[in-house]
PDB file of C-alpha atoms in Angstrom:
ATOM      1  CA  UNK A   1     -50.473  46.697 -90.372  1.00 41.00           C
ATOM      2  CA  UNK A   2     -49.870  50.149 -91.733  1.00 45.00           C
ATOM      3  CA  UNK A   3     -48.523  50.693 -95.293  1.00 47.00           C
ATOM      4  CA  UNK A   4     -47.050  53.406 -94.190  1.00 48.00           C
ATOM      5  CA  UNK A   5     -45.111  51.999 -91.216  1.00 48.00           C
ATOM      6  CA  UNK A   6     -43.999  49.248 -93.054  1.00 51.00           C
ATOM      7  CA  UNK A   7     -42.974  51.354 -95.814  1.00 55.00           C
ATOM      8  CA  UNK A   8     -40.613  53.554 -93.756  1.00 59.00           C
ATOM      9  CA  UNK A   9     -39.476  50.891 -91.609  1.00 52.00           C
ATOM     10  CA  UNK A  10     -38.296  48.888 -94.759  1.00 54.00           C
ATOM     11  CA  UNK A  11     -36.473  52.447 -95.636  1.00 58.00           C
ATOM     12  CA  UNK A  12     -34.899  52.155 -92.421  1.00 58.00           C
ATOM     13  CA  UNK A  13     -33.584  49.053 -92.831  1.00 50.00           C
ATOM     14  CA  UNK A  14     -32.501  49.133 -96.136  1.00 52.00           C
ATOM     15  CA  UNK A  15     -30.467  52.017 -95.364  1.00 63.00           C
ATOM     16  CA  UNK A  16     -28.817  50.023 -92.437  1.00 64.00           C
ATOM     17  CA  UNK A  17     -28.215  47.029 -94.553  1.00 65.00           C
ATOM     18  CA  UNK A  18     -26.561  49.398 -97.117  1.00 69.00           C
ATOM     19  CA  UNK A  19     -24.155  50.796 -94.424  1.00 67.00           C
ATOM     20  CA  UNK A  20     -23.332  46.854 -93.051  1.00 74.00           C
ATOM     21  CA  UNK A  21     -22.427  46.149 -96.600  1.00 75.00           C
ATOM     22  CA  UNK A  22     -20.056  49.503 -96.942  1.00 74.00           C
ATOM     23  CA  UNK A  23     -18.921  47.873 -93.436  1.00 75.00           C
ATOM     24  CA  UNK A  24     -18.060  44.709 -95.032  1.00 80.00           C
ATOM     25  CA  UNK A  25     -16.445  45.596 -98.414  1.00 84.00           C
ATOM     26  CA  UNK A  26     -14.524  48.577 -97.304  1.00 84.00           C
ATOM     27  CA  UNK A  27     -14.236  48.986 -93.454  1.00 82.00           C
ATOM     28  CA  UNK A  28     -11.974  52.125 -93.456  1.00 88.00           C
ATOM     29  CA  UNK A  29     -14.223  53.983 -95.631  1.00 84.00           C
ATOM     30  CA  UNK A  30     -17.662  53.176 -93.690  1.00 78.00           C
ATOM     31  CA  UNK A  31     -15.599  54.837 -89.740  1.00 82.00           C
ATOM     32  CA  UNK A  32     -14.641  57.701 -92.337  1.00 85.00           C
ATOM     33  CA  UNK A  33     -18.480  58.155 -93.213  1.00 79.00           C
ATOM     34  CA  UNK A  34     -19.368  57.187 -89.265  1.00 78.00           C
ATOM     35  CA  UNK A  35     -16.474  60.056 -88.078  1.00 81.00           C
ATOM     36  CA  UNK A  36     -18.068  62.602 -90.605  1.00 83.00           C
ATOM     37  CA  UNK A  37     -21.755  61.937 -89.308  1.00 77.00           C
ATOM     38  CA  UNK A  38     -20.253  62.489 -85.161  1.00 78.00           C
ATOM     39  CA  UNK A  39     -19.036  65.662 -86.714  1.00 84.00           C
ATOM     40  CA  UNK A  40     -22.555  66.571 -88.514  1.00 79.00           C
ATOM     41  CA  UNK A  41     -24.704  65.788 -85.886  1.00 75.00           C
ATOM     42  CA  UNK A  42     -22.454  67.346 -83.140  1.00 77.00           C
ATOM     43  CA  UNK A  43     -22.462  70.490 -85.412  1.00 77.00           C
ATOM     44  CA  UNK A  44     -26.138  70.389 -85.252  1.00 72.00           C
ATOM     45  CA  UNK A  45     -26.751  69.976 -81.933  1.00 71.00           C
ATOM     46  CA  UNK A  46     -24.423  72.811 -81.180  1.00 71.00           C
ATOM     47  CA  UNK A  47     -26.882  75.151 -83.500  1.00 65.00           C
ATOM     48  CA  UNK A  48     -29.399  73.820 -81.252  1.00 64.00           C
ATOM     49  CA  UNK A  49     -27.617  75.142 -77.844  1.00 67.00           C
ATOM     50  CA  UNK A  50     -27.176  78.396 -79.208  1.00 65.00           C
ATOM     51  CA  UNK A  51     -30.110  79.903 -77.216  1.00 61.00           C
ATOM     52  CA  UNK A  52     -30.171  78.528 -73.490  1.00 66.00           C
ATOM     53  CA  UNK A  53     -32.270  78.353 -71.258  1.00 66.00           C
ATOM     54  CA  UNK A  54     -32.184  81.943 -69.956  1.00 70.00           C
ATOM     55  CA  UNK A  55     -32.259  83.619 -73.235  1.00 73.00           C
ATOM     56  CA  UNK A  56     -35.764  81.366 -74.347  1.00 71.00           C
ATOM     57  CA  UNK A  57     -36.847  82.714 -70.918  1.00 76.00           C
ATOM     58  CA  UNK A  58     -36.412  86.337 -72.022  1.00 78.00           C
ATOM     59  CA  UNK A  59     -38.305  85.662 -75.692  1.00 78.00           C
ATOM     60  CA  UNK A  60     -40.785  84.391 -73.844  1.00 77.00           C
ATOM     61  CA  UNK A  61     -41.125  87.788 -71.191  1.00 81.00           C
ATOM     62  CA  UNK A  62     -40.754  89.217 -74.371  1.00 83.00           C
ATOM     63  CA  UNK A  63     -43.615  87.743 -76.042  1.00 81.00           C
ATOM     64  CA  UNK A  64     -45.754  88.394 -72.820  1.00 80.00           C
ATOM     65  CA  UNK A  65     -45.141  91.835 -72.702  1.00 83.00           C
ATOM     66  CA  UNK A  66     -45.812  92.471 -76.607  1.00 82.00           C
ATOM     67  CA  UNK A  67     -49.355  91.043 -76.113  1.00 84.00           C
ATOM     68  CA  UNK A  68     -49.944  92.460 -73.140  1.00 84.00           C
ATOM     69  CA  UNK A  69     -49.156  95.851 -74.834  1.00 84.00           C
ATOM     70  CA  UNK A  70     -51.303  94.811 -77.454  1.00 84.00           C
ATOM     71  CA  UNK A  71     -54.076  93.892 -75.357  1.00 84.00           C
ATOM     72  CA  UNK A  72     -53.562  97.457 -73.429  1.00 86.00           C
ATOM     73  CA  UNK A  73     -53.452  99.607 -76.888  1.00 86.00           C
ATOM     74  CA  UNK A  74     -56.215  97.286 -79.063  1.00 86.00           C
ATOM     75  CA  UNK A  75     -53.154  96.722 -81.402  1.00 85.00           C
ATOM     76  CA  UNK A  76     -53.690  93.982 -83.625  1.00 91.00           C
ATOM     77  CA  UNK A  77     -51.688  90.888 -83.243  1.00 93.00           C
ATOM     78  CA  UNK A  78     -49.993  89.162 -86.750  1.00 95.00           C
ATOM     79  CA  UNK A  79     -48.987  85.889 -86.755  1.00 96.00           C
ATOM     80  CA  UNK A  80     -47.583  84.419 -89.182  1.00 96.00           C
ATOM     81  CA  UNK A  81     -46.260  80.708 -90.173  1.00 95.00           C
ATOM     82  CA  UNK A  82     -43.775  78.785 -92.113  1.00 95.00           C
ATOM     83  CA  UNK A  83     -44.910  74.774 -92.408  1.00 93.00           C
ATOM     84  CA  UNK A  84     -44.296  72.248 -94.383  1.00 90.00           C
ATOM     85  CA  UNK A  85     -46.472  69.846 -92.791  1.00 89.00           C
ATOM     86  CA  UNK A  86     -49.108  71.589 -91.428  1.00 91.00           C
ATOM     87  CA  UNK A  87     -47.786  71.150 -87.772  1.00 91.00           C
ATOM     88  CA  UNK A  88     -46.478  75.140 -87.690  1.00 92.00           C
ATOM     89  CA  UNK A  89     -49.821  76.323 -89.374  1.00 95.00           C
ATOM     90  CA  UNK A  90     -51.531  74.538 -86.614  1.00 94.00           C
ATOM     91  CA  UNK A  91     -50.200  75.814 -83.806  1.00 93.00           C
ATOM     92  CA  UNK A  92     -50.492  79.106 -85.339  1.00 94.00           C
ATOM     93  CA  UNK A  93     -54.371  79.228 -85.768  1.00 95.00           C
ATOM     94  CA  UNK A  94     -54.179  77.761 -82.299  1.00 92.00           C
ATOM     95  CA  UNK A  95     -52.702  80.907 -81.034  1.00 92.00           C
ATOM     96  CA  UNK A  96     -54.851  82.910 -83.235  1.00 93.00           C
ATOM     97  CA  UNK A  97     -57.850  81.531 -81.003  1.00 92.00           C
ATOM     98  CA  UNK A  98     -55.834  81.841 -78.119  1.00 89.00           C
ATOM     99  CA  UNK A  99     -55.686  85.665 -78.560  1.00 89.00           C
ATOM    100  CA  UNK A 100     -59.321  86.000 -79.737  1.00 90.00           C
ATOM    101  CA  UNK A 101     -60.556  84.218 -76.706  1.00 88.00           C
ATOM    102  CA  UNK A 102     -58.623  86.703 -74.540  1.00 86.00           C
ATOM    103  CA  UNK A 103     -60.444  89.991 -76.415  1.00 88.00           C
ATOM    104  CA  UNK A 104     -57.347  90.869 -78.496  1.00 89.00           C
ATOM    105  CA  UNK A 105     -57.648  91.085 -82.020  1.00 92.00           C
ATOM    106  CA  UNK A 106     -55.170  89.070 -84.627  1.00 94.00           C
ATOM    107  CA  UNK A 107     -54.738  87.800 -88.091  1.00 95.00           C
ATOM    108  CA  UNK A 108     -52.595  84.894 -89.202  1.00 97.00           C
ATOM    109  CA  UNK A 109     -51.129  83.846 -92.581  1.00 96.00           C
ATOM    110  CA  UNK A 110     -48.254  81.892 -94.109  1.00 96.00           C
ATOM    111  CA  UNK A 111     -44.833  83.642 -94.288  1.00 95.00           C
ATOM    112  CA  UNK A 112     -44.818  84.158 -98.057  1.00 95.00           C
ATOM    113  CA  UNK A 113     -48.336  85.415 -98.036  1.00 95.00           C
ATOM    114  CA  UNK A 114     -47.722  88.358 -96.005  1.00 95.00           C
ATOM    115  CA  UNK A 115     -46.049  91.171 -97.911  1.00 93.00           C
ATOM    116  CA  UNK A 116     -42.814  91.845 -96.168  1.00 90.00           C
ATOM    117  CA  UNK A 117     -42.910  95.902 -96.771  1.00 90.00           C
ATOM    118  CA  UNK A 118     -45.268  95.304 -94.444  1.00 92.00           C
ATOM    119  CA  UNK A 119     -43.714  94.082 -91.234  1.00 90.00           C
ATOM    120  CA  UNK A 120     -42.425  97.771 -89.650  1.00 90.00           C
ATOM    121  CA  UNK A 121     -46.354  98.736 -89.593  1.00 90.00           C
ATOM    122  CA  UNK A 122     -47.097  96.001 -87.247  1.00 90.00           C
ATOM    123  CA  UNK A 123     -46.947  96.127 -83.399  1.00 86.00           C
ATOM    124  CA  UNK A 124     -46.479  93.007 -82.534  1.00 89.00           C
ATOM    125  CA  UNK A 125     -45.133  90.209 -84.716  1.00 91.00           C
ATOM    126  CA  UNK A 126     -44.914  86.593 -83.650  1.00 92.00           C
ATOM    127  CA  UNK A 127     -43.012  83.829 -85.931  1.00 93.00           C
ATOM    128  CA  UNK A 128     -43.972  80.200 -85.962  1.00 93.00           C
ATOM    129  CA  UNK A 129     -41.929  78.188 -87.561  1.00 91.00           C
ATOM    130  CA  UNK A 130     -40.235  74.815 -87.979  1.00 87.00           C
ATOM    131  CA  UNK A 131     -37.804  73.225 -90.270  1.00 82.00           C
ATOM    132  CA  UNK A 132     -38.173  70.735 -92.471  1.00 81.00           C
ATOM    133  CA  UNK A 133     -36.073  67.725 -94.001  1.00 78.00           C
ATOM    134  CA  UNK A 134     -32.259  68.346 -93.127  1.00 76.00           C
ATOM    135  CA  UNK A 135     -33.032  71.662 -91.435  1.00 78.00           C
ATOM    136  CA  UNK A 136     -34.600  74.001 -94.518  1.00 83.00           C
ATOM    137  CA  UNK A 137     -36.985  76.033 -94.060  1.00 85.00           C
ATOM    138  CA  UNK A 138     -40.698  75.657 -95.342  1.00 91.00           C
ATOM    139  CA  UNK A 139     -41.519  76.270 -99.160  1.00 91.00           C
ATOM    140  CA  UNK A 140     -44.201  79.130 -97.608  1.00 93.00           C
ATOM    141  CA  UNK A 141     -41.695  80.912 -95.964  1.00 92.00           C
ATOM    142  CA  UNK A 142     -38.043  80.942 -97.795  1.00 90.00           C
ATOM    143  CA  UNK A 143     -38.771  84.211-100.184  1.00 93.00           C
ATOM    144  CA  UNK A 144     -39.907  86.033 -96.987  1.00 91.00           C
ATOM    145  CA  UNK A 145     -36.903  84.436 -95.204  1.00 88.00           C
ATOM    146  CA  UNK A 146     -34.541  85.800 -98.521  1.00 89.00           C
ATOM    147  CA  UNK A 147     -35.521  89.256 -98.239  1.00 89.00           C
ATOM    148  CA  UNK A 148     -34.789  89.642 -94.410  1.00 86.00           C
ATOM    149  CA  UNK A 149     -31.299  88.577 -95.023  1.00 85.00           C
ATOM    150  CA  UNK A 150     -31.181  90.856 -97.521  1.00 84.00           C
ATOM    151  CA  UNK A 151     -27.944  93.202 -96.725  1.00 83.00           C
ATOM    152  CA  UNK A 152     -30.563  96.459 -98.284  1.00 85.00           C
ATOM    153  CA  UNK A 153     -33.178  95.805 -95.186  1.00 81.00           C
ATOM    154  CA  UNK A 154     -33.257  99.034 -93.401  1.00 81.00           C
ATOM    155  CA  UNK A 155     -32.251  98.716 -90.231  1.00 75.00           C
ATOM    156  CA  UNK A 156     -35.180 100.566 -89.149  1.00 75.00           C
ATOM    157  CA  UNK A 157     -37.017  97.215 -89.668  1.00 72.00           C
ATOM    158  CA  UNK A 158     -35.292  95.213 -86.292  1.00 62.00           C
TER     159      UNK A 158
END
């Protein structure tokens, strides 16, 4: 009985109905628009595969040793978030308590909140992030996202 529910199930359908009608009136154009959404979504799933499964292994050794040499020095660890939800930001405090609860001090803020002359002072930096939408990134995170592309970051910064 939820509004919601109901209100993005009747999206859904609509949607579908709109493509059976393209089907109807023009059936060459609606495989053209089929074809081109194989090719999307295969294109996007390819982005997906680019780490595998032994690379996320070695982020995540390398995540364990950067706290663990935090831990070891009293370094403080910064975490910071980009969510457009709230799911990102969650799971960010979570590991905020995570690393209190083990003696090891941290902060955590929202990308865009954190003052990106800042990063190259920090000793340990972890990212949590998810995308939003069609794949963009989070409104609290694109202008810190913009200046690390920047082709002017000092390389002394990776």
């Amino acid at each position: 009985d939820s509004k919601k529910v109901k209100g993005d199930l009747f999206k859904l359908l609509a949607s579908e109905n709109r493509f059976a009608a393209v089907m109807r009136r023009d059936p060459k154009h609606a495989q053209e628009l089929d074809d081109r959404l194989k090719i999307t979504v295969g294109e996007k799933n390819q982005l997906l595969q680019v780490l595998g499964a032994e690379d996320l292994q070695g982020q995540y050794h390398k995540l364990v040793e950067g706290l663990t040499d935090a831990k070891e020095s009293g370094s403080s660890v910064t975490i910071l978030y980009g969510s457009e939800t709230g799911n990102a930001e969650e799971q960010a405090k979570n590991l905020l308590q995570d690393i209190r609860a083990r003696g090891m001090k941290g902060t955590v803020s929202a990308l865009d909140d954190f003052e990106v002359e800042e990063l190259p002072n920090q000793k340990v930096v972890v990212v949590v992030i998810s995308t939003c939408g069609l794949g963009e990134y989070p409104q609290n995170s694109k202008r810190t996202w913009m200046a690390l592309q920047s082709p002017d970051l000092p390389m002394t910064w990776l």
